[in-house]
Amino acid sequence: MIRRACIGVPLLLVLAAHFALAQSPGAEKTLVVMLGTGTPLPDPARSGPATAIVTNETAYLVDAGTGIVRRAAAARDKGLKALEPTNLRIAFLTHLHADHTLGLPDLMITPWIMGRKEPLELYGPEGTQAMVNHILAAYSVDREIRTEGLEHSNNTGWKVNVHEIKPGVVFEDANVTVTAFAVRHGNVNAYGYRFATHDRTIVLSGDTSPTDAIAENCHGCDILISEAYTKASFDLVPAEWQKYRLTFHTSAQELGAIAAKAKPGLLILYHRGNAGCDQARTEECREAGSEAQLLREVRQAYSGKVVGAHDLEIY
Ligand SMILES: [Zn+2]
Ligand SMILES: [Zn+2]
């Protein structure tokens, strides 16, 4: 029942968002589109982590998990033209873990095959350029065939302008100011992002263990999007997985404390990690890491508005 109730509210938000778009196409509300809410777990219902901030008919992507371009096309089919694959031109990576970048070749190549002429503008941590170079090298045969053969693909849209970032303002245009801040994700060079548009401030935690940077950057923001894992599942996994979780991720209880300081208008849960249980694949372990359990635990620690996100929901 809890799960049903949680699904119901975002669907209303989706409808309200569409209504707002239909009413005033010129000055629409900034929207958050959950393209992928998953983790490395190959859950058919959840693509790898990817989020779109859509404002002034322009999409700004955060992370490129598995399935990103297909989920964008599905959002396009719901009426969001900014997520037409050929319009995917600007993306920010929180870090280079595979679950956040397995869709990067897709994001580089598929929109180009569909006709994108502009290079992808890609912001990410140190190492992003090397990753892009390797992907370009891996697909060089395909690129030659498409540009020199009968497909007649353009010779610009496959390119990527990489911007390796440091903490601070990393992007600014007429629609949005994007600030990157360092987070604590074990030994990984990882960032969270803050998006400030004409009407909303949205903060994404990226993957992180507890850090003051989340509350400092949200500070009463409209939306905080965060990862979290459950204490119930933590208690069931072996000590080495517990150590991993403590070093790399945030528990429901820790997130509750962070959100109480950050005071977001809405806390959105995604990337519900269940490391150790995903590998054990027992029913008990799966249940202990369920979305319903995560919401229960976060609500015990936090009295503000919180939802568990699903793919293709719009906030
Ligand atoms: Zn990670
Ligand atoms: Zn991750």
mmCIF file with all atom_site columns, N, CA, C and O in Angstrom, residues 105-128:
data_model
loop_
_atom_site.group_PDB
_atom_site.id
_atom_site.type_symbol
_atom_site.label_atom_id
_atom_site.label_alt_id
_atom_site.label_comp_id
_atom_site.label_asym_id
_atom_site.label_entity_id
_atom_site.label_seq_id
_atom_site.pdbx_PDB_ins_code
_atom_site.Cartn_x
_atom_site.Cartn_y
_atom_site.Cartn_z
_atom_site.occupancy
_atom_site.B_iso_or_equiv
_atom_site.pdbx_formal_charge
_atom_site.auth_seq_id
_atom_site.auth_comp_id
_atom_site.auth_asym_id
_atom_site.auth_atom_id
_atom_site.pdbx_PDB_model_num
ATOM 1  N N  . PRO A 1 105 ? 28.618 6.340  -24.073 1.00 0.00 ? 105 PRO A N  1
ATOM 2  C CA . PRO A 1 105 ? 28.738 6.107  -25.527 1.00 0.00 ? 105 PRO A CA 1
ATOM 3  C C  . PRO A 1 105 ? 27.402 6.325  -26.242 1.00 0.00 ? 105 PRO A C  1
ATOM 4  O O  . PRO A 1 105 ? 27.360 6.898  -27.333 1.00 0.00 ? 105 PRO A O  1
ATOM 5  N N  . ASP A 1 106 ? 26.327 5.901  -25.630 1.00 0.00 ? 106 ASP A N  1
ATOM 6  C CA . ASP A 1 106 ? 24.975 6.097  -26.182 1.00 0.00 ? 106 ASP A CA 1
ATOM 7  C C  . ASP A 1 106 ? 24.689 7.598  -26.358 1.00 0.00 ? 106 ASP A C  1
ATOM 8  O O  . ASP A 1 106 ? 24.219 8.035  -27.414 1.00 0.00 ? 106 ASP A O  1
ATOM 9  N N  . LEU A 1 107 ? 24.992 8.369  -25.328 1.00 0.00 ? 107 LEU A N  1
ATOM 10 C CA . LEU A 1 107 ? 24.735 9.819  -25.371 1.00 0.00 ? 107 LEU A CA 1
ATOM 11 C C  . LEU A 1 107 ? 25.611 10.528 -26.407 1.00 0.00 ? 107 LEU A C  1
ATOM 12 O O  . LEU A 1 107 ? 25.215 11.515 -27.019 1.00 0.00 ? 107 LEU A O  1
ATOM 13 N N  . MET A 1 108 ? 26.825 9.994  -26.608 1.00 0.00 ? 108 MET A N  1
ATOM 14 C CA . MET A 1 108 ? 27.724 10.584 -27.605 1.00 0.00 ? 108 MET A CA 1
ATOM 15 C C  . MET A 1 108 ? 27.275 10.233 -29.030 1.00 0.00 ? 108 MET A C  1
ATOM 16 O O  . MET A 1 108 ? 27.344 11.061 -29.934 1.00 0.00 ? 108 MET A O  1
ATOM 17 N N  . ILE A 1 109 ? 26.815 8.992  -29.208 1.00 0.00 ? 109 ILE A N  1
ATOM 18 C CA . ILE A 1 109 ? 26.655 8.474  -30.565 1.00 0.00 ? 109 ILE A CA 1
ATOM 19 C C  . ILE A 1 109 ? 25.206 8.496  -31.078 1.00 0.00 ? 109 ILE A C  1
ATOM 20 O O  . ILE A 1 109 ? 24.952 8.933  -32.208 1.00 0.00 ? 109 ILE A O  1
ATOM 21 N N  . THR A 1 110 ? 24.247 8.032  -30.271 1.00 0.00 ? 110 THR A N  1
ATOM 22 C CA . THR A 1 110 ? 22.875 7.890  -30.786 1.00 0.00 ? 110 THR A CA 1
ATOM 23 C C  . THR A 1 110 ? 22.269 9.229  -31.256 1.00 0.00 ? 110 THR A C  1
ATOM 24 O O  . THR A 1 110 ? 21.715 9.295  -32.358 1.00 0.00 ? 110 THR A O  1
ATOM 25 N N  . PRO A 1 111 ? 22.370 10.314 -30.472 1.00 0.00 ? 111 PRO A N  1
ATOM 26 C CA . PRO A 1 111 ? 21.813 11.590 -30.960 1.00 0.00 ? 111 PRO A CA 1
ATOM 27 C C  . PRO A 1 111 ? 22.468 12.039 -32.274 1.00 0.00 ? 111 PRO A C  1
ATOM 28 O O  . PRO A 1 111 ? 21.810 12.633 -33.140 1.00 0.00 ? 111 PRO A O  1
ATOM 29 N N  . TRP A 1 112 ? 23.752 11.737 -32.428 1.00 0.00 ? 112 TRP A N  1
ATOM 30 C CA . TRP A 1 112 ? 24.454 12.074 -33.678 1.00 0.00 ? 112 TRP A CA 1
ATOM 31 C C  . TRP A 1 112 ? 23.886 11.265 -34.846 1.00 0.00 ? 112 TRP A C  1
ATOM 32 O O  . TRP A 1 112 ? 23.593 11.815 -35.921 1.00 0.00 ? 112 TRP A O  1
ATOM 33 N N  . ILE A 1 113 ? 23.680 9.974  -34.637 1.00 0.00 ? 113 ILE A N  1
ATOM 34 C CA . ILE A 1 113 ? 23.104 9.146  -35.708 1.00 0.00 ? 113 ILE A CA 1
ATOM 35 C C  . ILE A 1 113 ? 21.721 9.678  -36.093 1.00 0.00 ? 113 ILE A C  1
ATOM 36 O O  . ILE A 1 113 ? 21.332 9.664  -37.262 1.00 0.00 ? 113 ILE A O  1
ATOM 37 N N  . MET A 1 114 ? 21.013 10.224 -35.089 1.00 0.00 ? 114 MET A N  1
ATOM 38 C CA . MET A 1 114 ? 19.673 10.774 -35.349 1.00 0.00 ? 114 MET A CA 1
ATOM 39 C C  . MET A 1 114 ? 19.734 12.164 -35.977 1.00 0.00 ? 114 MET A C  1
ATOM 40 O O  . MET A 1 114 ? 18.703 12.731 -36.319 1.00 0.00 ? 114 MET A O  1
ATOM 41 N N  . GLY A 1 115 ? 20.945 12.745 -36.071 1.00 0.00 ? 115 GLY A N  1
ATOM 42 C CA . GLY A 1 115 ? 21.077 14.016 -36.784 1.00 0.00 ? 115 GLY A CA 1
ATOM 43 C C  . GLY A 1 115 ? 21.620 15.197 -35.994 1.00 0.00 ? 115 GLY A C  1
ATOM 44 O O  . GLY A 1 115 ? 21.710 16.301 -36.520 1.00 0.00 ? 115 GLY A O  1
ATOM 45 N N  . ARG A 1 116 ? 21.993 14.978 -34.724 1.00 0.00 ? 116 ARG A N  1
ATOM 46 C CA . ARG A 1 116 ? 22.567 16.098 -33.964 1.00 0.00 ? 116 ARG A CA 1
ATOM 47 C C  . ARG A 1 116 ? 23.844 16.570 -34.657 1.00 0.00 ? 116 ARG A C  1
ATOM 48 O O  . ARG A 1 116 ? 24.710 15.755 -34.994 1.00 0.00 ? 116 ARG A O  1
ATOM 49 N N  . LYS A 1 117 ? 23.928 17.894 -34.871 1.00 0.00 ? 117 LYS A N  1
ATOM 50 C CA . LYS A 1 117 ? 25.116 18.450 -35.541 1.00 0.00 ? 117 LYS A CA 1
ATOM 51 C C  . LYS A 1 117 ? 26.106 19.028 -34.542 1.00 0.00 ? 117 LYS A C  1
ATOM 52 O O  . LYS A 1 117 ? 27.304 19.101 -34.807 1.00 0.00 ? 117 LYS A O  1
ATOM 53 N N  . GLU A 1 118 ? 25.581 19.488 -33.374 1.00 0.00 ? 118 GLU A N  1
ATOM 54 C CA . GLU A 1 118 ? 26.465 20.121 -32.392 1.00 0.00 ? 118 GLU A CA 1
ATOM 55 C C  . GLU A 1 118 ? 27.229 19.055 -31.610 1.00 0.00 ? 118 GLU A C  1
ATOM 56 O O  . GLU A 1 118 ? 26.686 18.001 -31.307 1.00 0.00 ? 118 GLU A O  1
ATOM 57 N N  . PRO A 1 119 ? 28.485 19.367 -31.247 1.00 0.00 ? 119 PRO A N  1
ATOM 58 C CA . PRO A 1 119 ? 29.215 18.446 -30.355 1.00 0.00 ? 119 PRO A CA 1
ATOM 59 C C  . PRO A 1 119 ? 28.538 18.393 -28.987 1.00 0.00 ? 119 PRO A C  1
ATOM 60 O O  . PRO A 1 119 ? 27.831 19.334 -28.600 1.00 0.00 ? 119 PRO A O  1
ATOM 61 N N  . LEU A 1 120 ? 28.736 17.302 -28.270 1.00 0.00 ? 120 LEU A N  1
ATOM 62 C CA . LEU A 1 120 ? 28.250 17.197 -26.893 1.00 0.00 ? 120 LEU A CA 1
ATOM 63 C C  . LEU A 1 120 ? 29.176 18.020 -25.995 1.00 0.00 ? 120 LEU A C  1
ATOM 64 O O  . LEU A 1 120 ? 30.395 17.892 -26.085 1.00 0.00 ? 120 LEU A O  1
ATOM 65 N N  . GLU A 1 121 ? 28.584 18.874 -25.152 1.00 0.00 ? 121 GLU A N  1
ATOM 66 C CA . GLU A 1 121 ? 29.372 19.612 -24.157 1.00 0.00 ? 121 GLU A CA 1
ATOM 67 C C  . GLU A 1 121 ? 29.312 18.784 -22.876 1.00 0.00 ? 121 GLU A C  1
ATOM 68 O O  . GLU A 1 121 ? 28.241 18.616 -22.279 1.00 0.00 ? 121 GLU A O  1
ATOM 69 N N  . LEU A 1 122 ? 30.450 18.263 -22.447 1.00 0.00 ? 122 LEU A N  1
ATOM 70 C CA . LEU A 1 122 ? 30.461 17.303 -21.335 1.00 0.00 ? 122 LEU A CA 1
ATOM 71 C C  . LEU A 1 122 ? 31.348 17.797 -20.199 1.00 0.00 ? 122 LEU A C  1
ATOM 72 O O  . LEU A 1 122 ? 32.547 18.029 -20.385 1.00 0.00 ? 122 LEU A O  1
ATOM 73 N N  . TYR A 1 123 ? 30.736 17.950 -19.027 1.00 0.00 ? 123 TYR A N  1
ATOM 74 C CA . TYR A 1 123 ? 31.435 18.406 -17.827 1.00 0.00 ? 123 TYR A CA 1
ATOM 75 C C  . TYR A 1 123 ? 31.601 17.224 -16.887 1.00 0.00 ? 123 TYR A C  1
ATOM 76 O O  . TYR A 1 123 ? 30.651 16.459 -16.679 1.00 0.00 ? 123 TYR A O  1
ATOM 77 N N  . GLY A 1 124 ? 32.792 17.076 -16.315 1.00 0.00 ? 124 GLY A N  1
ATOM 78 C CA . GLY A 1 124 ? 33.000 15.947 -15.408 1.00 0.00 ? 124 GLY A CA 1
ATOM 79 C C  . GLY A 1 124 ? 34.332 16.050 -14.713 1.00 0.00 ? 124 GLY A C  1
ATOM 80 O O  . GLY A 1 124 ? 35.130 16.955 -14.979 1.00 0.00 ? 124 GLY A O  1
ATOM 81 N N  . PRO A 1 125 ? 34.604 15.105 -13.812 1.00 0.00 ? 125 PRO A N  1
ATOM 82 C CA . PRO A 1 125 ? 35.859 15.151 -13.052 1.00 0.00 ? 125 PRO A CA 1
ATOM 83 C C  . PRO A 1 125 ? 37.069 14.837 -13.934 1.00 0.00 ? 125 PRO A C  1
ATOM 84 O O  . PRO A 1 125 ? 36.927 14.405 -15.081 1.00 0.00 ? 125 PRO A O  1
ATOM 85 N N  . GLU A 1 126 ? 38.220 15.037 -13.361 1.00 0.00 ? 126 GLU A N  1
ATOM 86 C CA . GLU A 1 126 ? 39.457 14.652 -14.025 1.00 0.00 ? 126 GLU A CA 1
ATOM 87 C C  . GLU A 1 126 ? 39.345 13.184 -14.459 1.00 0.00 ? 126 GLU A C  1
ATOM 88 O O  . GLU A 1 126 ? 38.842 12.351 -13.700 1.00 0.00 ? 126 GLU A O  1
ATOM 89 N N  . GLY A 1 127 ? 39.767 12.895 -15.660 1.00 0.00 ? 127 GLY A N  1
ATOM 90 C CA . GLY A 1 127 ? 39.632 11.534 -16.183 1.00 0.00 ? 127 GLY A CA 1
ATOM 91 C C  . GLY A 1 127 ? 38.531 11.441 -17.233 1.00 0.00 ? 127 GLY A C  1
ATOM 92 O O  . GLY A 1 127 ? 38.474 10.460 -17.986 1.00 0.00 ? 127 GLY A O  1
ATOM 93 N N  . THR A 1 128 ? 37.667 12.459 -17.286 1.00 0.00 ? 128 THR A N  1
ATOM 94 C CA . THR A 1 128 ? 36.560 12.434 -18.261 1.00 0.00 ? 128 THR A CA 1
ATOM 95 C C  . THR A 1 128 ? 37.102 12.464 -19.687 1.00 0.00 ? 128 THR A C  1
ATOM 96 O O  . THR A 1 128 ? 36.625 11.732 -20.565 1.00 0.00 ? 128 THR A O  1
#
